mmCIF file with all atom_site columns, C-alpha atoms in Angstrom:
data_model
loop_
_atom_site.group_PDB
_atom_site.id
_atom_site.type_symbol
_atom_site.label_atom_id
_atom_site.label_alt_id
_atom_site.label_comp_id
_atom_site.label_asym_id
_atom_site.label_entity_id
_atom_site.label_seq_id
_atom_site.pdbx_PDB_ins_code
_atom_site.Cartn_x
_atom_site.Cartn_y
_atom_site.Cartn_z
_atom_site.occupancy
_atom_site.B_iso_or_equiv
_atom_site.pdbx_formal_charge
_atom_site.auth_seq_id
_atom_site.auth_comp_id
_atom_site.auth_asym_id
_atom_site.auth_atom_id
_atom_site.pdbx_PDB_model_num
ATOM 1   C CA . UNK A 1 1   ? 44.111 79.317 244.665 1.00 61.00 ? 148 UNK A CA 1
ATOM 2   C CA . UNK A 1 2   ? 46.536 79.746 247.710 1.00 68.00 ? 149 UNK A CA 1
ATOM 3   C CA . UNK A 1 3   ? 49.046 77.721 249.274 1.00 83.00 ? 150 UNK A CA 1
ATOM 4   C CA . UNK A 1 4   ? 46.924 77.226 251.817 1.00 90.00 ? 151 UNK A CA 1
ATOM 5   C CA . UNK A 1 5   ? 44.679 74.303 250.473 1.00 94.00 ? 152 UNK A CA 1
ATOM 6   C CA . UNK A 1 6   ? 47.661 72.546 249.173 1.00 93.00 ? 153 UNK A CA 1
ATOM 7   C CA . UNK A 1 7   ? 50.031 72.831 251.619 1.00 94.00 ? 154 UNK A CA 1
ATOM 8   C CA . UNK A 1 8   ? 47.588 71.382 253.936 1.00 96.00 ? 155 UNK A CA 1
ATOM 9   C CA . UNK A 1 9   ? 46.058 68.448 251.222 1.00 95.00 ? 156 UNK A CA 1
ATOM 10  C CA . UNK A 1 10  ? 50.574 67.402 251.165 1.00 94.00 ? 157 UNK A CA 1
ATOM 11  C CA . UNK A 1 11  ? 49.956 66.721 255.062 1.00 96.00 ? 158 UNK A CA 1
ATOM 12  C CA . UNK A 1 12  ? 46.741 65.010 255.168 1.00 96.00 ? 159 UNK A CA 1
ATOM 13  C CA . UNK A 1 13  ? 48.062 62.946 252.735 1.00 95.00 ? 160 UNK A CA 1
ATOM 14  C CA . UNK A 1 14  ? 51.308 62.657 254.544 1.00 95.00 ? 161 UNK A CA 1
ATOM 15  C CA . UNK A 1 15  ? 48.858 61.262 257.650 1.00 95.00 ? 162 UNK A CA 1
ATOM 16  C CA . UNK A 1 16  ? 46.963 58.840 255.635 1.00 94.00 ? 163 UNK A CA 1
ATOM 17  C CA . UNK A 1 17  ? 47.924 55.289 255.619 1.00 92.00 ? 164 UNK A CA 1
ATOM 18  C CA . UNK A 1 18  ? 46.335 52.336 253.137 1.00 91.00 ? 165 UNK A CA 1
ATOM 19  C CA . UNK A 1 19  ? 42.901 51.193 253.816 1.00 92.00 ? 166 UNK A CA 1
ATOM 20  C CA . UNK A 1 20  ? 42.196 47.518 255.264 1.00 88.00 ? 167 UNK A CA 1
ATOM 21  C CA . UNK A 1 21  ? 40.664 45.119 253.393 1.00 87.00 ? 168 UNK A CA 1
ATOM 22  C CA . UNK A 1 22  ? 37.504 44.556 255.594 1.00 84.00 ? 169 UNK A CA 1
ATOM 23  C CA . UNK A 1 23  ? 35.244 43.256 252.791 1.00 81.00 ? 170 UNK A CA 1
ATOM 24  C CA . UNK A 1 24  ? 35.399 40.242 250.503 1.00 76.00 ? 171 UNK A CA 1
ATOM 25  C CA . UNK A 1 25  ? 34.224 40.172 246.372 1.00 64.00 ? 172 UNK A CA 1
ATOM 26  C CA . UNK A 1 26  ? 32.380 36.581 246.076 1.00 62.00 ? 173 UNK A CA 1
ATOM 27  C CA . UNK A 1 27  ? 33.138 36.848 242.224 1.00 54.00 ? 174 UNK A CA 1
ATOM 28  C CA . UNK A 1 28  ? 36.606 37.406 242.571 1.00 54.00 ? 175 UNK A CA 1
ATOM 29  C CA . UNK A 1 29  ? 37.451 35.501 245.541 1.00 60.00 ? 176 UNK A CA 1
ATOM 30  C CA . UNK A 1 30  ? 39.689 38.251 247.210 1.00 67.00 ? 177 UNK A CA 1
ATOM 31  C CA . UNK A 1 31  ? 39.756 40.957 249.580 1.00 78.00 ? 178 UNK A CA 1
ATOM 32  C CA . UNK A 1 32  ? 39.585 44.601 249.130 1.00 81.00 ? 179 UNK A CA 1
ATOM 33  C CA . UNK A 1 33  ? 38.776 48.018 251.055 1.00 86.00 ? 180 UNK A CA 1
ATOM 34  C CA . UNK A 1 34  ? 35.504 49.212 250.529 1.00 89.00 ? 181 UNK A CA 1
ATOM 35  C CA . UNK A 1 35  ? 34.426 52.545 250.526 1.00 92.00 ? 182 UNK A CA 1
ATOM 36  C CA . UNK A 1 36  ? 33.540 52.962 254.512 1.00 93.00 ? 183 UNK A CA 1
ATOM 37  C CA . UNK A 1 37  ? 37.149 51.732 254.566 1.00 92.00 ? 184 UNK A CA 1
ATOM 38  C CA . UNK A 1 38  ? 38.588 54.498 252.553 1.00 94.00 ? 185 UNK A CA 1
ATOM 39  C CA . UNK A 1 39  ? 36.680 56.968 253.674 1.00 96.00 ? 186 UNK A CA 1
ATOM 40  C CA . UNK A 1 40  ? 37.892 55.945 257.111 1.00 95.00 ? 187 UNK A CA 1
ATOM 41  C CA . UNK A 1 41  ? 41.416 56.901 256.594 1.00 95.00 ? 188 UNK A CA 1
ATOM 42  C CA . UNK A 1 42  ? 41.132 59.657 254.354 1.00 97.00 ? 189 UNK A CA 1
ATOM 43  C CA . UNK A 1 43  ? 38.139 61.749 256.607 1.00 96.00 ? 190 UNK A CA 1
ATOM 44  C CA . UNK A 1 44  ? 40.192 62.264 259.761 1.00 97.00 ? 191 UNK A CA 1
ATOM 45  C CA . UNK A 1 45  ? 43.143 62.844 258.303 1.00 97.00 ? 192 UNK A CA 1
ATOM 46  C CA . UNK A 1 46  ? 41.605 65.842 255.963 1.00 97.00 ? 193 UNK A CA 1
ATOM 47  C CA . UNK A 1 47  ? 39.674 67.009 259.234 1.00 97.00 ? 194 UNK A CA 1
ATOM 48  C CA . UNK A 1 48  ? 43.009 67.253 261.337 1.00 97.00 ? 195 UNK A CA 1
ATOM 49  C CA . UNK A 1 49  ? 44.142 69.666 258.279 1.00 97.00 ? 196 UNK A CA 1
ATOM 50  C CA . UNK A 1 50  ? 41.328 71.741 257.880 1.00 97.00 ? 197 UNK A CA 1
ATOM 51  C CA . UNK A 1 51  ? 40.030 69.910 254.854 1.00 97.00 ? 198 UNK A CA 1
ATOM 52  C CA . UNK A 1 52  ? 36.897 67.921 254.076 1.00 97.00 ? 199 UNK A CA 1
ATOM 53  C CA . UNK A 1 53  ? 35.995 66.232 251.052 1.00 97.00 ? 200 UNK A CA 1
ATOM 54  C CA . UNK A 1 54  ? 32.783 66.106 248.588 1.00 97.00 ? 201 UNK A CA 1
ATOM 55  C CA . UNK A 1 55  ? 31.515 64.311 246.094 1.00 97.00 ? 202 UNK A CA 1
ATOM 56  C CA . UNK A 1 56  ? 28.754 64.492 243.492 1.00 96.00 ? 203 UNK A CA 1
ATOM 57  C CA . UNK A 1 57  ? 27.100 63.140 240.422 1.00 95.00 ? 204 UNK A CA 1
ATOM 58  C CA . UNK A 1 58  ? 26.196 65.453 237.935 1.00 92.00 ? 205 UNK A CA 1
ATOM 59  C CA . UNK A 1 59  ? 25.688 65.491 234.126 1.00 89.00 ? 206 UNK A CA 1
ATOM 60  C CA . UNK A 1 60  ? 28.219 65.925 231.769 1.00 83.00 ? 207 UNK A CA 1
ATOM 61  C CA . UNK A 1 61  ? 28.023 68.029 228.167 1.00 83.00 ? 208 UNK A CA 1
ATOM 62  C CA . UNK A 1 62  ? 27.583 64.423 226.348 1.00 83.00 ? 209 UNK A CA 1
ATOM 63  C CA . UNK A 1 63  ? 24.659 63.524 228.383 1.00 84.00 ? 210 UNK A CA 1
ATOM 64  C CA . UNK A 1 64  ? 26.289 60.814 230.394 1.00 86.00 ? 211 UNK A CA 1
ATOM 65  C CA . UNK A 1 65  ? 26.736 60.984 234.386 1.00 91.00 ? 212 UNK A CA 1
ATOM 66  C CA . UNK A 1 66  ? 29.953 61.600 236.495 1.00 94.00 ? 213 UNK A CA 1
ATOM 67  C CA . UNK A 1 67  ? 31.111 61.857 239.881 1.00 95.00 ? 214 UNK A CA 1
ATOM 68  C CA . UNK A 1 68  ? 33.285 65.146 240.628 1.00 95.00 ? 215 UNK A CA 1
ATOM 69  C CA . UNK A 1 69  ? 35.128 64.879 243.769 1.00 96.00 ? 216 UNK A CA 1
ATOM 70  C CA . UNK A 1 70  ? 36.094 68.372 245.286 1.00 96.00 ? 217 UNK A CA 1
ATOM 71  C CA . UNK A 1 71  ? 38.190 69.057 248.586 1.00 97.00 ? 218 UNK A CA 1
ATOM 72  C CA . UNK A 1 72  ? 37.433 72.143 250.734 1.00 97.00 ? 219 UNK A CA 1
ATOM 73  C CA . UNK A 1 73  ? 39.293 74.138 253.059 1.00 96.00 ? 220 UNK A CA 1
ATOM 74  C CA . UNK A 1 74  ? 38.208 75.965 256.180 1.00 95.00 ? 221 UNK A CA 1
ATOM 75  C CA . UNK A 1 75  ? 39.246 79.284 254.560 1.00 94.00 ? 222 UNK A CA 1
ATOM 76  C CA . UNK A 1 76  ? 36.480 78.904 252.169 1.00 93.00 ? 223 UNK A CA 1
ATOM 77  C CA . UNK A 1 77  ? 39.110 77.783 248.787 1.00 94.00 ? 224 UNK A CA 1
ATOM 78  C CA . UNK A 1 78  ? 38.347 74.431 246.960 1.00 94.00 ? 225 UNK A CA 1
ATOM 79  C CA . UNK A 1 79  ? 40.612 72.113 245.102 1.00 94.00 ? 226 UNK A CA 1
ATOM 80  C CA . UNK A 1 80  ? 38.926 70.013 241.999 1.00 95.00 ? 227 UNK A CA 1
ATOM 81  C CA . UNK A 1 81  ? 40.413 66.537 241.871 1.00 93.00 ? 228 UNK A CA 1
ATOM 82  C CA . UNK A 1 82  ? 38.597 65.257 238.578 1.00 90.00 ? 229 UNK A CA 1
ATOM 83  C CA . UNK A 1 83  ? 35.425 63.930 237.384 1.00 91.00 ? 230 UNK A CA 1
ATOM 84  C CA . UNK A 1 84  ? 35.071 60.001 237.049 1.00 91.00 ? 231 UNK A CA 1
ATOM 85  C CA . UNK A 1 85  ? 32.524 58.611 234.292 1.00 90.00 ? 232 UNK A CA 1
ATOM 86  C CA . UNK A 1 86  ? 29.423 56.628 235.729 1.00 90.00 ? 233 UNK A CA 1
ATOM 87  C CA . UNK A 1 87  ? 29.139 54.181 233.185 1.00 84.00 ? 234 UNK A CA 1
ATOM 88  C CA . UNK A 1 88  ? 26.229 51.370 234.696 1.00 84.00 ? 235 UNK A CA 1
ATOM 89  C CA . UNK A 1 89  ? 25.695 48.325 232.534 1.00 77.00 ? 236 UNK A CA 1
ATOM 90  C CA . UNK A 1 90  ? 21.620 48.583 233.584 1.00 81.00 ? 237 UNK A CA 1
ATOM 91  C CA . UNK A 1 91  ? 19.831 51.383 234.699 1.00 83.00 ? 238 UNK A CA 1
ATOM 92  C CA . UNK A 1 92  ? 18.149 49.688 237.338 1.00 84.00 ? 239 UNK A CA 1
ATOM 93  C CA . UNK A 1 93  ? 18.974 51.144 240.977 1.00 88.00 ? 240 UNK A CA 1
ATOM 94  C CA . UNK A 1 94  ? 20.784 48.536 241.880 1.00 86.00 ? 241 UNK A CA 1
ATOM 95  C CA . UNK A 1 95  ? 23.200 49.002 239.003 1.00 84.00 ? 242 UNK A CA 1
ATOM 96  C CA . UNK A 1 96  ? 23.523 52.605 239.052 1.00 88.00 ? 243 UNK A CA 1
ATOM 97  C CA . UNK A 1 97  ? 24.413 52.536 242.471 1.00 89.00 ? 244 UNK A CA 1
ATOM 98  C CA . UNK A 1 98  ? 26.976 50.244 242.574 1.00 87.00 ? 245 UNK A CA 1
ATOM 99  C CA . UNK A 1 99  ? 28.266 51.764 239.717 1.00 88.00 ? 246 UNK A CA 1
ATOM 100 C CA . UNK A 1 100 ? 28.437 55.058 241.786 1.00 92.00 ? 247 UNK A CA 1
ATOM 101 C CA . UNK A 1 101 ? 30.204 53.374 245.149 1.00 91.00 ? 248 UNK A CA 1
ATOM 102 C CA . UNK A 1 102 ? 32.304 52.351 242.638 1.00 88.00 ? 249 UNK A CA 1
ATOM 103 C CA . UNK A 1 103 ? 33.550 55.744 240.974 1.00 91.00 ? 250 UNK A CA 1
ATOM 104 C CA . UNK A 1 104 ? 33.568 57.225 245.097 1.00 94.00 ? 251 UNK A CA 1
ATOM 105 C CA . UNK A 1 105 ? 35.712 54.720 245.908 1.00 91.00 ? 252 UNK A CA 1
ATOM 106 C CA . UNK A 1 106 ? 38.492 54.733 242.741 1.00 88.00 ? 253 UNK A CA 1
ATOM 107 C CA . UNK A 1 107 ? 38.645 58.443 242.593 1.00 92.00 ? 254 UNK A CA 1
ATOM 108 C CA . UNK A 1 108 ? 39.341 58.554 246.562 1.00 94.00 ? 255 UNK A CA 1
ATOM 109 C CA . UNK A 1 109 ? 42.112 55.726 246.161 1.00 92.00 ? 256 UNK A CA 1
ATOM 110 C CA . UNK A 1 110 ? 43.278 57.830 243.130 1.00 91.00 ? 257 UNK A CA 1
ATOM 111 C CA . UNK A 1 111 ? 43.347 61.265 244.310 1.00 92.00 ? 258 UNK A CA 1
ATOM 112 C CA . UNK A 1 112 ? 44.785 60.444 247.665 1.00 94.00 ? 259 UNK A CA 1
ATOM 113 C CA . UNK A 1 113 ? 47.681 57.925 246.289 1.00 91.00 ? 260 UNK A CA 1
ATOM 114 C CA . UNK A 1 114 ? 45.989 54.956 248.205 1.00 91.00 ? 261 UNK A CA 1
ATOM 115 C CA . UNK A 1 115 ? 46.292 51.434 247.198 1.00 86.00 ? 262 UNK A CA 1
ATOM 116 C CA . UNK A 1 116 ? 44.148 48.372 248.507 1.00 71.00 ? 263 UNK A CA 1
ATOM 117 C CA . UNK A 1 117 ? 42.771 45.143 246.822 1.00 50.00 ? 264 UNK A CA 1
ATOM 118 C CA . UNK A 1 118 ? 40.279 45.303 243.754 1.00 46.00 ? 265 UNK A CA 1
ATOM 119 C CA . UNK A 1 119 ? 38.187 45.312 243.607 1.00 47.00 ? 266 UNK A CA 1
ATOM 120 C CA . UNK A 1 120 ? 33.770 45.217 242.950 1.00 49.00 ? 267 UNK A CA 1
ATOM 121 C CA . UNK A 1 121 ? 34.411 46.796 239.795 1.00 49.00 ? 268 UNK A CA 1
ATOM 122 C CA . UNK A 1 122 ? 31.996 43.711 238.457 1.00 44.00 ? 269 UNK A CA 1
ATOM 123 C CA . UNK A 1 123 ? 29.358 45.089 239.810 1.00 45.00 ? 270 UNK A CA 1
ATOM 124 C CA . UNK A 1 124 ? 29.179 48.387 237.952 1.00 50.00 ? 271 UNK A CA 1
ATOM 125 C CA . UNK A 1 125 ? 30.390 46.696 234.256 1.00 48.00 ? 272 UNK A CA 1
ATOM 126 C CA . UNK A 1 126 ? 29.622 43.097 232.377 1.00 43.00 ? 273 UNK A CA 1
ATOM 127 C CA . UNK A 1 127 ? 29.935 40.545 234.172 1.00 43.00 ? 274 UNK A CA 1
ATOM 128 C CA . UNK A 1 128 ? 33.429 38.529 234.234 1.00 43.00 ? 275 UNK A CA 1
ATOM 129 C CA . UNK A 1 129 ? 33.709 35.121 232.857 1.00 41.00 ? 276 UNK A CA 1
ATOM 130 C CA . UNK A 1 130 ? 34.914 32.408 234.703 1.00 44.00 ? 277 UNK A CA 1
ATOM 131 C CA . UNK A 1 131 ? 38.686 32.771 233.024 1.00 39.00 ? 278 UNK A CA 1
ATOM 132 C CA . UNK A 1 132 ? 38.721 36.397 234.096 1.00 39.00 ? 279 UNK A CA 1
ATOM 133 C CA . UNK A 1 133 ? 37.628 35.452 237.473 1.00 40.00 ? 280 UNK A CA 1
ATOM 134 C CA . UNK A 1 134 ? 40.082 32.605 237.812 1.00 42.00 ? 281 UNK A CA 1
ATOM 135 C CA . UNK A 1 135 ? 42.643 35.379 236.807 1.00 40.00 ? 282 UNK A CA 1
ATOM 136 C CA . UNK A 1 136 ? 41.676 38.056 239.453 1.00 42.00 ? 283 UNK A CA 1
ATOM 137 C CA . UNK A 1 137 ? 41.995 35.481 241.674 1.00 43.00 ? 284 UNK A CA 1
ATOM 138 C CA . UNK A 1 138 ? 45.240 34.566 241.056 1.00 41.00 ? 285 UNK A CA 1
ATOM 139 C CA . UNK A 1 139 ? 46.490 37.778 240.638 1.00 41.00 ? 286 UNK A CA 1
ATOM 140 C CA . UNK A 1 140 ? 44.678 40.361 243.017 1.00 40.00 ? 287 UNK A CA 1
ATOM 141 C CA . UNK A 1 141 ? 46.976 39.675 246.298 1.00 40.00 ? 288 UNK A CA 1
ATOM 142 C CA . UNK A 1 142 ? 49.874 40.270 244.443 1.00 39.00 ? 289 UNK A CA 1
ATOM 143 C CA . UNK A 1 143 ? 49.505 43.396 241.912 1.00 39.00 ? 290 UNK A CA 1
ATOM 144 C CA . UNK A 1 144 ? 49.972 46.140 244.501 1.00 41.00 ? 291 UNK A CA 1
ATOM 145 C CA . UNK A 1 145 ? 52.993 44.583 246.097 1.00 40.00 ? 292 UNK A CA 1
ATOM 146 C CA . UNK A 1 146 ? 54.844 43.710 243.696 1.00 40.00 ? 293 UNK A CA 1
ATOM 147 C CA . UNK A 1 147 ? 57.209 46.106 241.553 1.00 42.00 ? 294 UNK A CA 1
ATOM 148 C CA . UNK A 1 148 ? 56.450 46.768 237.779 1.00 38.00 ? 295 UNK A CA 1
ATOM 149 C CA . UNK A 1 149 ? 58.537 43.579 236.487 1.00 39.00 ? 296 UNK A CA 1
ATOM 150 C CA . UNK A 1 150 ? 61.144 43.832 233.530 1.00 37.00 ? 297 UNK A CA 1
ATOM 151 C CA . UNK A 1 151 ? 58.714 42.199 230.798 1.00 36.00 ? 298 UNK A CA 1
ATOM 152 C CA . UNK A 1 152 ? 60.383 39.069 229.075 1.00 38.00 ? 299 UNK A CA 1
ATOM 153 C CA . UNK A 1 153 ? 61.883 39.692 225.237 1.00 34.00 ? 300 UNK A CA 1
ATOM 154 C CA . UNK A 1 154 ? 60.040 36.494 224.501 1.00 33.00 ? 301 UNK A CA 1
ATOM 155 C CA . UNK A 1 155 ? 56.795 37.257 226.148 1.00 38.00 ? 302 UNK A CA 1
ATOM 156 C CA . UNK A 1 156 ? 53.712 37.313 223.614 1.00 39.00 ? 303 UNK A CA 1
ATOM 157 C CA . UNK A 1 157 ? 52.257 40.138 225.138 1.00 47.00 ? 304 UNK A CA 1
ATOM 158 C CA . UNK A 1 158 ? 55.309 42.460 225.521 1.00 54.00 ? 305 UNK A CA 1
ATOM 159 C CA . UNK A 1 159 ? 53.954 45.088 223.013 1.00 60.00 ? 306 UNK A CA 1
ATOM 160 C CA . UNK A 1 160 ? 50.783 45.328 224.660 1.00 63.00 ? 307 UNK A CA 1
ATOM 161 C CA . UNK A 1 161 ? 52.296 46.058 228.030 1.00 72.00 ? 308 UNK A CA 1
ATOM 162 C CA . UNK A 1 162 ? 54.689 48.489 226.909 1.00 72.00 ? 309 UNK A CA 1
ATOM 163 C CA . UNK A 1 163 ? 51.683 50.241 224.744 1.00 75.00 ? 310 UNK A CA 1
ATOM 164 C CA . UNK A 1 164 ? 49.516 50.773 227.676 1.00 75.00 ? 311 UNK A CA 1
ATOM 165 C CA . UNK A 1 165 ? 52.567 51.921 229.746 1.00 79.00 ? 312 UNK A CA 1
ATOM 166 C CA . UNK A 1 166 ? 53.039 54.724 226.827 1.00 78.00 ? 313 UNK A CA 1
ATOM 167 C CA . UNK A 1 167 ? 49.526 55.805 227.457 1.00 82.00 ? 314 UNK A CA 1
ATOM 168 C CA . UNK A 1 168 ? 49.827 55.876 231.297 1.00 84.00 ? 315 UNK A CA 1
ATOM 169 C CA . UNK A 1 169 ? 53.563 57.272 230.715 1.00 85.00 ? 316 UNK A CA 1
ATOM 170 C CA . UNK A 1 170 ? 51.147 60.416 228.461 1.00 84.00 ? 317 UNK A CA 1
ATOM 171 C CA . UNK A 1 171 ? 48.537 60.949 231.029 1.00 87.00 ? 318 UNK A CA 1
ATOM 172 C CA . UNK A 1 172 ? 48.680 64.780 232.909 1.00 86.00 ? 319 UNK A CA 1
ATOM 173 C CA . UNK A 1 173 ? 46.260 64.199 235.602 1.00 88.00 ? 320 UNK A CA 1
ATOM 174 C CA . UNK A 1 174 ? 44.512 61.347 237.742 1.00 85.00 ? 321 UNK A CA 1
ATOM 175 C CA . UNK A 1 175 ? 41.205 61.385 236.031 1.00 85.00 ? 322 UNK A CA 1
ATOM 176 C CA . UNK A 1 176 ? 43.400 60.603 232.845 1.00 85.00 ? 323 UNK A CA 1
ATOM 177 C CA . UNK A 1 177 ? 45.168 57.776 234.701 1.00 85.00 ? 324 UNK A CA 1
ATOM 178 C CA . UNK A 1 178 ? 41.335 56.496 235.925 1.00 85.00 ? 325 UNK A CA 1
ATOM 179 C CA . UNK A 1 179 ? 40.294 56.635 232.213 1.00 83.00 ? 326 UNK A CA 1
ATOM 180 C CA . UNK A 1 180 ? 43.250 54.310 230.697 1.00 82.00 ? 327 UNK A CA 1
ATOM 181 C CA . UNK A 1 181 ? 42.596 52.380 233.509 1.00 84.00 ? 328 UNK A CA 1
ATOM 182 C CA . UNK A 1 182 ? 39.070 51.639 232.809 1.00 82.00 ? 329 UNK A CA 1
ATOM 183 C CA . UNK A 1 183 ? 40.199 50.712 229.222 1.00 79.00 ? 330 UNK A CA 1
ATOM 184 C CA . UNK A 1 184 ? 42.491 47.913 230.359 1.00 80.00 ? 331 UNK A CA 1
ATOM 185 C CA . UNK A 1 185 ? 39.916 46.361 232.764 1.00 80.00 ? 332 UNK A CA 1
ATOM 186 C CA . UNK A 1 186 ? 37.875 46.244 229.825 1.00 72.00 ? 333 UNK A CA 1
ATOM 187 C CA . UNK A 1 187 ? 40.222 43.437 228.455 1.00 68.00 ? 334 UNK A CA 1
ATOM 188 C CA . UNK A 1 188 ? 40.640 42.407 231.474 1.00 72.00 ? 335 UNK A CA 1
ATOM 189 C CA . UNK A 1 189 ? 37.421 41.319 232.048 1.00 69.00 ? 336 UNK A CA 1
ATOM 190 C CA . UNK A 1 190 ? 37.266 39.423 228.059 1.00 60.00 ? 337 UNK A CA 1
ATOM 191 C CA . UNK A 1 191 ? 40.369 37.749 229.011 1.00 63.00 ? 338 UNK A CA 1
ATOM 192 C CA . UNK A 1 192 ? 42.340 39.577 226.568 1.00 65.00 ? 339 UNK A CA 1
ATOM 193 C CA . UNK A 1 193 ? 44.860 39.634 228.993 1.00 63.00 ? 340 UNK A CA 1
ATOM 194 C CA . UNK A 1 194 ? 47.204 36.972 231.010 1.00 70.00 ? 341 UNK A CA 1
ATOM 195 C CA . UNK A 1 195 ? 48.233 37.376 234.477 1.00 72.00 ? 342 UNK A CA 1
ATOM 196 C CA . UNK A 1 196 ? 51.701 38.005 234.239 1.00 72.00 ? 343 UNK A CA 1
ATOM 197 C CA . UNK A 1 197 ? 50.561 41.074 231.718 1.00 76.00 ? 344 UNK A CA 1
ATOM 198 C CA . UNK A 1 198 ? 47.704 41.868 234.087 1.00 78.00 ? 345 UNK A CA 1
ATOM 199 C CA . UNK A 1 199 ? 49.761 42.027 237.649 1.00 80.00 ? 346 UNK A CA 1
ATOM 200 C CA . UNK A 1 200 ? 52.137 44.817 235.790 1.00 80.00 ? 347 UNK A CA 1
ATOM 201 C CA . UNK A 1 201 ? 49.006 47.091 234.220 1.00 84.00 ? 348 UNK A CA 1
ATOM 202 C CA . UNK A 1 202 ? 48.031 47.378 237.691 1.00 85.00 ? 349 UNK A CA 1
ATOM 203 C CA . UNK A 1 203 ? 51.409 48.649 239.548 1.00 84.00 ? 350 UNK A CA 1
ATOM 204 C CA . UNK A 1 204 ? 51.950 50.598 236.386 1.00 85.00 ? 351 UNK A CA 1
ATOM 205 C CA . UNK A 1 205 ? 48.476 52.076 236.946 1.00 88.00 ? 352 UNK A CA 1
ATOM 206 C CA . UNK A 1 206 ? 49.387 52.861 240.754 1.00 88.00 ? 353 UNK A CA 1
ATOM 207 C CA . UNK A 1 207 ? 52.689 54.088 240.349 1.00 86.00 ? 354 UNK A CA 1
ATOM 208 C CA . UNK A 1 208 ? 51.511 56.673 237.509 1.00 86.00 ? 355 UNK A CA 1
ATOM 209 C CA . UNK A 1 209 ? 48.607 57.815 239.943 1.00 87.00 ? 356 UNK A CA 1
ATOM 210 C CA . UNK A 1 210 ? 51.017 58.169 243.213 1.00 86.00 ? 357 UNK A CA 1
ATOM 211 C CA . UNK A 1 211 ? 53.269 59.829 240.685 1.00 87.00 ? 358 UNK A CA 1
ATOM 212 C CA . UNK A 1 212 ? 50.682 62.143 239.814 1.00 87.00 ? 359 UNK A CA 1
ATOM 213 C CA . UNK A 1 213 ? 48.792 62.958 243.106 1.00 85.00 ? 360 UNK A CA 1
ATOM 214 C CA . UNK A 1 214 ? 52.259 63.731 244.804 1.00 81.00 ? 361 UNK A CA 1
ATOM 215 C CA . UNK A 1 215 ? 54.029 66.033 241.795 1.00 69.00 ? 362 UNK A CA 1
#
């Protein structure tokens, strides 16, 4: 691979600003970007470079689905950007598609450094209870703004924090990042977590992914 494809994936990037939240998640009670959103910030931008981005679902060596998002260059080169597990509670259309907007949208915001609201991650996994949804709530409008606070010495939940920031701290690549992510909404969405622990897994999530996408 040249410099070409990179040099001109640093300026598209450099062009792109945050998506707006145009749609609203009835479970969660917030506001987010959806994917014509994203894809409306991140298409021009890659066309003004040369670039132009795919994305496809294919099978992976356990059996299980994934999306693999690819960006293309005029001069014929390619850059990977990961694969993203498609992991639908129900196999019903429905499920499976939402479950792929989903993974489109996340590896998009992830590979491109973008941040916007969450999210209708619901919609692909188990259903949140009415704690967790009380919590997304409460905490959605604020994770991305907000710096990754100094966590309390007398906070209950300080080791957990600081464990998930040592996996984030070990991940190499955005797909990794996407993966420990996945694991914390997971307890997220059993109320594992509170929202004070929750609003810093989510700028420490962003901040390793920008770090990433822009090394």
């Amino acid at each position: 691979m040249s410099d070409n494809i990179r040099k001109a994936m640093v300026q598209a990037i450099a062009d792109m600003a945050n998506p707006a939240k145009n749609s609203r998640n009835p479970h969660f009670r917030n506001t987010y970007a959806d994917l014509t959103a994203v894809l409306g910030v991140i298409k021009p931008a890659l066309a003004e470079h040369g670039l132009a981005v795919t994305q496809c679902v294919s099978v992976a060596s356990d059996g299980q689905q994934e999306l693999q998002t690819v960006v293309h260059h005029e001069n014929g080169e390619h850059m990977p950007l990961g694969c993203y597990p498609i992991r639908p509670m129900k196999q019903d259309p429905q499920s499976v598609g939402s479950a792929i907007t989903y993974a489109r949208r996340y590896s998009l915001m992830a590979a491109f450094g973008l941040s916007a609201e969450d999210d209708d991650g619901s919609a692909a996994s188990a259903a949140p209870s009415r704690a967790t949804t009380r919590s997304h709530a409460t905490t959605a409008s604020k994770a991305e703004a907000s710096p990754i606070p100094t966590p309390k010495a007398a906070d209950a939940n300080d080791c957990e924090v600081e464990d998930w920031r040592s996996e984030l701290a070990k991940c190499q690549s955005v797909v990794q990042v996407q993966s420990v992510a996945q694991a914390i909404k997971v307890k997220v969405d059993q109320g594992c977590l509170d929202d004070e622990t929750v609003e810093q897994l989510r700028a420490a999530v962003v901040e390793r992914s920008r770090t990433l996408t822009n090394a």
